[in-house]
């Protein structure tokens, strides 16, 4: 498997199992980063507990996150600023390729994940109680829709506009009919192959049922 394409690129398609695999990779990176952050925080006299999550990408955009920070908090915030966008990028790359598998544009990640994340981060700043509740309910429905679309529903069994089916072809009995299909080469799909002109004799003979004149016919003429 091309891990660079799998984790960081947005072209092509992946199935549900590979999307779950990308989440497992992100979770492993988060555990490692949280352990490192906890160790650094303890050395600087701060709390030993530290955590990372995907919703922190929106906390990075919130100015209130950086107000009144202690020295250990500055270190943790710096790690958040550096690592959280990387985790979010890997998640977005997997989500976009999974949407491609569903024959949908990657821009559907905006209502499915970006809008709910922004609502979760900033809804408590809105005045009143009714509007935050309504926005929270809408965000929950959008998140549920995104989860079902990406993690539960199967992809197109045929080649769509984003590439071939990432699953191998199978015979009616369930056995593989051959090796898995190669990944989609986006650059090759965009290449234009010029047509090769036919030889003049072949062009002249197309549509004509009579044989070409021989030398005897030419002398008689």
PDB file of C-alpha atoms in Angstrom:
ATOM      1  CA  UNK A   1       0.000   0.000   0.000  1.00  0.00           C
ATOM      2  CA  UNK A   2       1.145   3.539  -0.772  1.00  0.00           C
ATOM      3  CA  UNK A   3       0.936   5.033   2.726  1.00  0.00           C
ATOM      4  CA  UNK A   4       1.705   8.555   1.532  1.00  0.00           C
ATOM      5  CA  UNK A   5      -1.295   8.467  -0.790  1.00  0.00           C
ATOM      6  CA  UNK A   6      -3.413   6.630   1.781  1.00  0.00           C
ATOM      7  CA  UNK A   7      -2.827   9.088   4.629  1.00  0.00           C
ATOM      8  CA  UNK A   8      -2.193  12.452   2.971  1.00  0.00           C
ATOM      9  CA  UNK A   9      -3.614  12.622  -0.546  1.00  0.00           C
ATOM     10  CA  UNK A  10      -7.194  13.375  -1.594  1.00  0.00           C
ATOM     11  CA  UNK A  11      -7.475  11.658  -5.001  1.00  0.00           C
ATOM     12  CA  UNK A  12      -8.910   8.207  -5.579  1.00  0.00           C
ATOM     13  CA  UNK A  13     -11.153   6.000  -3.469  1.00  0.00           C
ATOM     14  CA  UNK A  14     -10.943   3.891  -0.309  1.00  0.00           C
ATOM     15  CA  UNK A  15     -13.461   1.490   1.196  1.00  0.00           C
ATOM     16  CA  UNK A  16     -14.881   1.436   4.724  1.00  0.00           C
ATOM     17  CA  UNK A  17     -12.189  -0.845   6.140  1.00  0.00           C
ATOM     18  CA  UNK A  18      -9.385   1.466   5.037  1.00  0.00           C
ATOM     19  CA  UNK A  19     -11.172   4.468   6.517  1.00  0.00           C
ATOM     20  CA  UNK A  20     -11.359   2.679   9.873  1.00  0.00           C
ATOM     21  CA  UNK A  21      -7.655   1.855   9.459  1.00  0.00           C
ATOM     22  CA  UNK A  22      -6.817   5.530   8.965  1.00  0.00           C
ATOM     23  CA  UNK A  23      -8.674   6.329  12.201  1.00  0.00           C
ATOM     24  CA  UNK A  24      -6.651   3.652  13.976  1.00  0.00           C
ATOM     25  CA  UNK A  25      -3.443   5.265  12.714  1.00  0.00           C
ATOM     26  CA  UNK A  26      -4.607   8.695  13.926  1.00  0.00           C
ATOM     27  CA  UNK A  27      -5.556   7.257  17.324  1.00  0.00           C
ATOM     28  CA  UNK A  28      -2.106   5.693  17.686  1.00  0.00           C
ATOM     29  CA  UNK A  29      -0.420   8.987  16.817  1.00  0.00           C
ATOM     30  CA  UNK A  30      -2.628  10.772  19.357  1.00  0.00           C
ATOM     31  CA  UNK A  31      -1.651   8.373  22.132  1.00  0.00           C
ATOM     32  CA  UNK A  32       2.031   8.884  21.359  1.00  0.00           C
ATOM     33  CA  UNK A  33       1.666  12.675  21.200  1.00  0.00           C
ATOM     34  CA  UNK A  34      -0.338  12.748  24.450  1.00  0.00           C
ATOM     35  CA  UNK A  35       2.337  10.704  26.223  1.00  0.00           C
ATOM     36  CA  UNK A  36       5.068  13.069  25.015  1.00  0.00           C
ATOM     37  CA  UNK A  37       3.035  16.108  26.035  1.00  0.00           C
ATOM     38  CA  UNK A  38       2.415  14.647  29.496  1.00  0.00           C
ATOM     39  CA  UNK A  39       6.137  14.025  29.980  1.00  0.00           C
ATOM     40  CA  UNK A  40       7.121  17.530  28.910  1.00  0.00           C
ATOM     41  CA  UNK A  41       4.379  19.081  31.029  1.00  0.00           C
ATOM     42  CA  UNK A  42       5.571  17.181  34.108  1.00  0.00           C
ATOM     43  CA  UNK A  43       9.157  18.314  33.549  1.00  0.00           C
ATOM     44  CA  UNK A  44       7.976  21.933  33.448  1.00  0.00           C
ATOM     45  CA  UNK A  45       5.979  21.590  36.658  1.00  0.00           C
ATOM     46  CA  UNK A  46       2.562  21.319  35.074  1.00  0.00           C
ATOM     47  CA  UNK A  47      -0.057  18.551  35.274  1.00  0.00           C
ATOM     48  CA  UNK A  48       1.039  15.172  33.957  1.00  0.00           C
ATOM     49  CA  UNK A  49      -2.240  14.545  32.110  1.00  0.00           C
ATOM     50  CA  UNK A  50      -2.521  15.582  28.463  1.00  0.00           C
ATOM     51  CA  UNK A  51      -4.836  14.680  25.629  1.00  0.00           C
ATOM     52  CA  UNK A  52      -5.447  15.324  21.967  1.00  0.00           C
ATOM     53  CA  UNK A  53      -8.576  14.947  19.859  1.00  0.00           C
ATOM     54  CA  UNK A  54      -9.731  15.849  16.392  1.00  0.00           C
ATOM     55  CA  UNK A  55     -12.075  18.582  17.623  1.00  0.00           C
ATOM     56  CA  UNK A  56      -8.991  20.437  18.912  1.00  0.00           C
ATOM     57  CA  UNK A  57      -8.509  21.737  15.378  1.00  0.00           C
ATOM     58  CA  UNK A  58     -11.304  24.213  16.097  1.00  0.00           C
ATOM     59  CA  UNK A  59      -9.841  25.091  19.508  1.00  0.00           C
ATOM     60  CA  UNK A  60      -6.672  26.063  17.651  1.00  0.00           C
ATOM     61  CA  UNK A  61      -8.761  28.669  15.819  1.00  0.00           C
ATOM     62  CA  UNK A  62     -10.254  30.008  19.060  1.00  0.00           C
ATOM     63  CA  UNK A  63      -8.388  33.036  20.547  1.00  0.00           C
ATOM     64  CA  UNK A  64      -9.629  32.144  24.042  1.00  0.00           C
ATOM     65  CA  UNK A  65      -7.437  29.040  23.945  1.00  0.00           C
ATOM     66  CA  UNK A  66      -4.274  31.130  24.271  1.00  0.00           C
ATOM     67  CA  UNK A  67      -5.309  33.556  27.015  1.00  0.00           C
ATOM     68  CA  UNK A  68      -3.678  33.262  30.448  1.00  0.00           C
ATOM     69  CA  UNK A  69      -1.415  30.340  29.578  1.00  0.00           C
ATOM     70  CA  UNK A  70       1.213  29.066  32.003  1.00  0.00           C
ATOM     71  CA  UNK A  71       4.614  27.881  30.803  1.00  0.00           C
ATOM     72  CA  UNK A  72       3.525  24.230  30.601  1.00  0.00           C
ATOM     73  CA  UNK A  73       0.306  25.273  28.901  1.00  0.00           C
ATOM     74  CA  UNK A  74       2.325  27.114  26.255  1.00  0.00           C
ATOM     75  CA  UNK A  75       4.165  23.891  25.427  1.00  0.00           C
ATOM     76  CA  UNK A  76       0.941  21.928  25.177  1.00  0.00           C
ATOM     77  CA  UNK A  77      -0.669  24.612  23.044  1.00  0.00           C
ATOM     78  CA  UNK A  78       2.342  24.639  20.719  1.00  0.00           C
ATOM     79  CA  UNK A  79       2.056  20.871  20.304  1.00  0.00           C
ATOM     80  CA  UNK A  80      -1.659  21.259  19.599  1.00  0.00           C
ATOM     81  CA  UNK A  81      -0.977  23.915  16.982  1.00  0.00           C
ATOM     82  CA  UNK A  82       1.571  21.697  15.210  1.00  0.00           C
ATOM     83  CA  UNK A  83       0.072  18.208  15.511  1.00  0.00           C
ATOM     84  CA  UNK A  84      -3.690  18.762  15.467  1.00  0.00           C
ATOM     85  CA  UNK A  85      -3.726  20.106  11.878  1.00  0.00           C
ATOM     86  CA  UNK A  86      -1.704  17.029  10.824  1.00  0.00           C
ATOM     87  CA  UNK A  87      -4.263  14.707  12.405  1.00  0.00           C
ATOM     88  CA  UNK A  88      -7.098  16.699  10.866  1.00  0.00           C
ATOM     89  CA  UNK A  89      -5.411  16.524   7.440  1.00  0.00           C
ATOM     90  CA  UNK A  90      -5.131  12.722   7.631  1.00  0.00           C
ATOM     91  CA  UNK A  91      -8.756  12.457   8.719  1.00  0.00           C
ATOM     92  CA  UNK A  92      -9.884  14.777   5.901  1.00  0.00           C
ATOM     93  CA  UNK A  93      -7.863  12.830   3.316  1.00  0.00           C
ATOM     94  CA  UNK A  94      -9.537   9.576   4.354  1.00  0.00           C
ATOM     95  CA  UNK A  95     -12.996  11.147   4.502  1.00  0.00           C
ATOM     96  CA  UNK A  96     -12.658  12.705   1.041  1.00  0.00           C
ATOM     97  CA  UNK A  97     -11.494   9.434  -0.538  1.00  0.00           C
ATOM     98  CA  UNK A  98     -14.373   7.622   1.182  1.00  0.00           C
ATOM     99  CA  UNK A  99     -16.830  10.183  -0.196  1.00  0.00           C
ATOM    100  CA  UNK A 100     -15.310   9.562  -3.624  1.00  0.00           C
ATOM    101  CA  UNK A 101     -16.082   5.878  -3.084  1.00  0.00           C
ATOM    102  CA  UNK A 102     -19.697   6.951  -2.547  1.00  0.00           C
ATOM    103  CA  UNK A 103     -19.492   9.024  -5.786  1.00  0.00           C
ATOM    104  CA  UNK A 104     -19.753  12.284  -3.823  1.00  0.00           C
ATOM    105  CA  UNK A 105     -17.577  15.378  -3.868  1.00  0.00           C
ATOM    106  CA  UNK A 106     -15.109  15.874  -1.051  1.00  0.00           C
ATOM    107  CA  UNK A 107     -16.768  19.202  -0.285  1.00  0.00           C
ATOM    108  CA  UNK A 108     -19.477  17.248   1.566  1.00  0.00           C
ATOM    109  CA  UNK A 109     -17.006  17.107   4.479  1.00  0.00           C
ATOM    110  CA  UNK A 110     -17.911  20.760   5.179  1.00  0.00           C
ATOM    111  CA  UNK A 111     -21.534  20.144   6.281  1.00  0.00           C
ATOM    112  CA  UNK A 112     -20.751  16.705   7.695  1.00  0.00           C
ATOM    113  CA  UNK A 113     -17.787  17.588   9.916  1.00  0.00           C
ATOM    114  CA  UNK A 114     -16.603  21.210   9.674  1.00  0.00           C
ATOM    115  CA  UNK A 115     -19.949  22.811  10.487  1.00  0.00           C
ATOM    116  CA  UNK A 116     -20.640  20.508  13.482  1.00  0.00           C
ATOM    117  CA  UNK A 117     -17.122  21.116  14.796  1.00  0.00           C
ATOM    118  CA  UNK A 118     -17.481  24.887  14.586  1.00  0.00           C
ATOM    119  CA  UNK A 119     -20.890  24.748  16.255  1.00  0.00           C
ATOM    120  CA  UNK A 120     -19.484  22.612  19.075  1.00  0.00           C
ATOM    121  CA  UNK A 121     -16.625  25.060  19.622  1.00  0.00           C
ATOM    122  CA  UNK A 122     -18.495  28.357  19.436  1.00  0.00           C
ATOM    123  CA  UNK A 123     -22.204  27.675  20.154  1.00  0.00           C
ATOM    124  CA  UNK A 124     -21.845  28.544  23.849  1.00  0.00           C
ATOM    125  CA  UNK A 125     -20.815  32.085  22.857  1.00  0.00           C
ATOM    126  CA  UNK A 126     -24.206  32.755  21.257  1.00  0.00           C
ATOM    127  CA  UNK A 127     -26.813  34.693  23.268  1.00  0.00           C
ATOM    128  CA  UNK A 128     -29.836  32.954  24.723  1.00  0.00           C
ATOM    129  CA  UNK A 129     -30.522  29.260  25.097  1.00  0.00           C
ATOM    130  CA  UNK A 130     -32.813  28.390  22.189  1.00  0.00           C
ATOM    131  CA  UNK A 131     -30.442  29.226  19.337  1.00  0.00           C
ATOM    132  CA  UNK A 132     -27.508  27.181  20.734  1.00  0.00           C
ATOM    133  CA  UNK A 133     -29.874  24.237  21.297  1.00  0.00           C
ATOM    134  CA  UNK A 134     -31.189  24.427  17.718  1.00  0.00           C
ATOM    135  CA  UNK A 135     -27.697  24.703  16.257  1.00  0.00           C
ATOM    136  CA  UNK A 136     -26.511  21.861  18.476  1.00  0.00           C
ATOM    137  CA  UNK A 137     -29.342  19.611  17.268  1.00  0.00           C
ATOM    138  CA  UNK A 138     -28.586  20.450  13.630  1.00  0.00           C
ATOM    139  CA  UNK A 139     -24.878  19.763  14.204  1.00  0.00           C
ATOM    140  CA  UNK A 140     -25.687  16.401  15.800  1.00  0.00           C
ATOM    141  CA  UNK A 141     -27.853  15.398  12.815  1.00  0.00           C
ATOM    142  CA  UNK A 142     -25.123  16.448  10.367  1.00  0.00           C
ATOM    143  CA  UNK A 143     -22.526  14.438  12.293  1.00  0.00           C
ATOM    144  CA  UNK A 144     -24.803  11.388  12.317  1.00  0.00           C
ATOM    145  CA  UNK A 145     -25.364  11.749   8.576  1.00  0.00           C
ATOM    146  CA  UNK A 146     -21.624  11.942   7.987  1.00  0.00           C
ATOM    147  CA  UNK A 147     -20.968   8.876  10.139  1.00  0.00           C
ATOM    148  CA  UNK A 148     -23.579   6.788   8.315  1.00  0.00           C
ATOM    149  CA  UNK A 149     -22.429   7.988   4.896  1.00  0.00           C
ATOM    150  CA  UNK A 150     -18.738   7.310   5.456  1.00  0.00           C
ATOM    151  CA  UNK A 151     -18.578   4.425   7.913  1.00  0.00           C
ATOM    152  CA  UNK A 152     -21.720   2.398   7.232  1.00  0.00           C
ATOM    153  CA  UNK A 153     -22.749   2.598   3.559  1.00  0.00           C
ATOM    154  CA  UNK A 154     -20.974   0.635   0.840  1.00  0.00           C
ATOM    155  CA  UNK A 155     -19.302   2.357  -2.094  1.00  0.00           C
ATOM    156  CA  UNK A 156     -20.111   2.149  -5.784  1.00  0.00           C
ATOM    157  CA  UNK A 157     -19.415  -1.374  -7.109  1.00  0.00           C
ATOM    158  CA  UNK A 158     -18.352   0.084 -10.455  1.00  0.00           C
ATOM    159  CA  UNK A 159     -15.861   2.637 -11.678  1.00  0.00           C
ATOM    160  CA  UNK A 160     -17.119   6.149 -11.070  1.00  0.00           C
ATOM    161  CA  UNK A 161     -15.737   9.617 -11.867  1.00  0.00           C
ATOM    162  CA  UNK A 162     -13.146   9.312  -9.074  1.00  0.00           C
ATOM    163  CA  UNK A 163     -11.657   5.954 -10.036  1.00  0.00           C
ATOM    164  CA  UNK A 164     -12.240   2.192  -9.929  1.00  0.00           C
ATOM    165  CA  UNK A 165     -13.803   0.233  -7.122  1.00  0.00           C
ATOM    166  CA  UNK A 166     -11.098  -0.215  -4.428  1.00  0.00           C
ATOM    167  CA  UNK A 167     -12.384  -3.723  -3.655  1.00  0.00           C
ATOM    168  CA  UNK A 168     -11.138  -6.626  -5.833  1.00  0.00           C
ATOM    169  CA  UNK A 169     -13.478  -8.165  -8.367  1.00  0.00           C
ATOM    170  CA  UNK A 170     -15.121 -11.414  -7.292  1.00  0.00           C
ATOM    171  CA  UNK A 171     -16.698 -14.311  -9.118  1.00  0.00           C
ATOM    172  CA  UNK A 172     -20.312 -15.307  -8.397  1.00  0.00           C
ATOM    173  CA  UNK A 173     -19.020 -17.910  -5.904  1.00  0.00           C
ATOM    174  CA  UNK A 174     -17.259 -15.209  -3.903  1.00  0.00           C
ATOM    175  CA  UNK A 175     -13.717 -16.001  -5.049  1.00  0.00           C
ATOM    176  CA  UNK A 176     -11.410 -13.388  -6.482  1.00  0.00           C
ATOM    177  CA  UNK A 177     -11.334 -13.313 -10.258  1.00  0.00           C
ATOM    178  CA  UNK A 178      -7.797 -11.927 -10.314  1.00  0.00           C
ATOM    179  CA  UNK A 179      -5.376  -9.680  -8.476  1.00  0.00           C
ATOM    180  CA  UNK A 180      -6.709  -6.430  -6.979  1.00  0.00           C
ATOM    181  CA  UNK A 181      -7.046  -3.592  -9.398  1.00  0.00           C
ATOM    182  CA  UNK A 182      -4.300  -1.005  -9.412  1.00  0.00           C
ATOM    183  CA  UNK A 183      -4.914   2.355  -7.816  1.00  0.00           C
ATOM    184  CA  UNK A 184      -6.233   5.210  -9.882  1.00  0.00           C
ATOM    185  CA  UNK A 185      -3.543   7.253 -11.601  1.00  0.00           C
ATOM    186  CA  UNK A 186      -5.059  10.722 -11.781  1.00  0.00           C
ATOM    187  CA  UNK A 187      -2.385  12.089 -14.122  1.00  0.00           C
ATOM    188  CA  UNK A 188      -2.867   9.206 -16.560  1.00  0.00           C
ATOM    189  CA  UNK A 189      -6.614   9.783 -16.537  1.00  0.00           C
ATOM    190  CA  UNK A 190      -6.042  13.412 -17.589  1.00  0.00           C
ATOM    191  CA  UNK A 191      -3.637  12.601 -20.420  1.00  0.00           C
ATOM    192  CA  UNK A 192      -4.899  13.056 -23.972  1.00  0.00           C
ATOM    193  CA  UNK A 193      -3.898  10.349 -26.428  1.00  0.00           C
ATOM    194  CA  UNK A 194      -3.906  11.659 -30.028  1.00  0.00           C
ATOM    195  CA  UNK A 195      -5.462   9.528 -32.737  1.00  0.00           C
ATOM    196  CA  UNK A 196      -3.145   7.900 -35.286  1.00  0.00           C
ATOM    197  CA  UNK A 197      -4.077   8.665 -38.886  1.00  0.00           C
ATOM    198  CA  UNK A 198      -4.876   5.705 -41.108  1.00  0.00           C
ATOM    199  CA  UNK A 199      -2.737   4.984 -44.215  1.00  0.00           C
ATOM    200  CA  UNK A 200      -4.107   6.580 -47.422  1.00  0.00           C
ATOM    201  CA  UNK A 201      -4.716   3.221 -49.086  1.00  0.00           C
ATOM    202  CA  UNK A 202      -6.722   1.989 -46.152  1.00  0.00           C
ATOM    203  CA  UNK A 203      -8.779   5.186 -46.126  1.00  0.00           C
ATOM    204  CA  UNK A 204      -9.492   4.840 -49.838  1.00  0.00           C
ATOM    205  CA  UNK A 205     -10.613   1.254 -49.501  1.00  0.00           C
ATOM    206  CA  UNK A 206     -13.032   1.942 -46.632  1.00  0.00           C
ATOM    207  CA  UNK A 207     -16.602   1.827 -47.918  1.00  0.00           C
ATOM    208  CA  UNK A 208     -15.613   0.418 -51.344  1.00  0.00           C
ATOM    209  CA  UNK A 209     -16.453  -3.220 -52.171  1.00  0.00           C
ATOM    210  CA  UNK A 210     -14.634  -3.320 -55.554  1.00  0.00           C
ATOM    211  CA  UNK A 211     -10.932  -4.279 -55.632  1.00  0.00           C
ATOM    212  CA  UNK A 212      -8.361  -1.668 -56.672  1.00  0.00           C
ATOM    213  CA  UNK A 213      -7.616  -1.512 -60.458  1.00  0.00           C
ATOM    214  CA  UNK A 214      -4.727  -3.673 -61.666  1.00  0.00           C
ATOM    215  CA  UNK A 215      -2.143  -2.869 -64.365  1.00  0.00           C
ATOM    216  CA  UNK A 216      -4.208  -4.535 -67.164  1.00  0.00           C
ATOM    217  CA  UNK A 217      -7.197  -2.295 -66.445  1.00  0.00           C
ATOM    218  CA  UNK A 218      -4.979   0.764 -66.471  1.00  0.00           C
ATOM    219  CA  UNK A 219      -3.609  -0.087 -70.006  1.00  0.00           C
ATOM    220  CA  UNK A 220      -7.119  -0.647 -71.334  1.00  0.00           C
ATOM    221  CA  UNK A 221      -8.156   2.750 -70.029  1.00  0.00           C
TER     222      UNK A 221
END
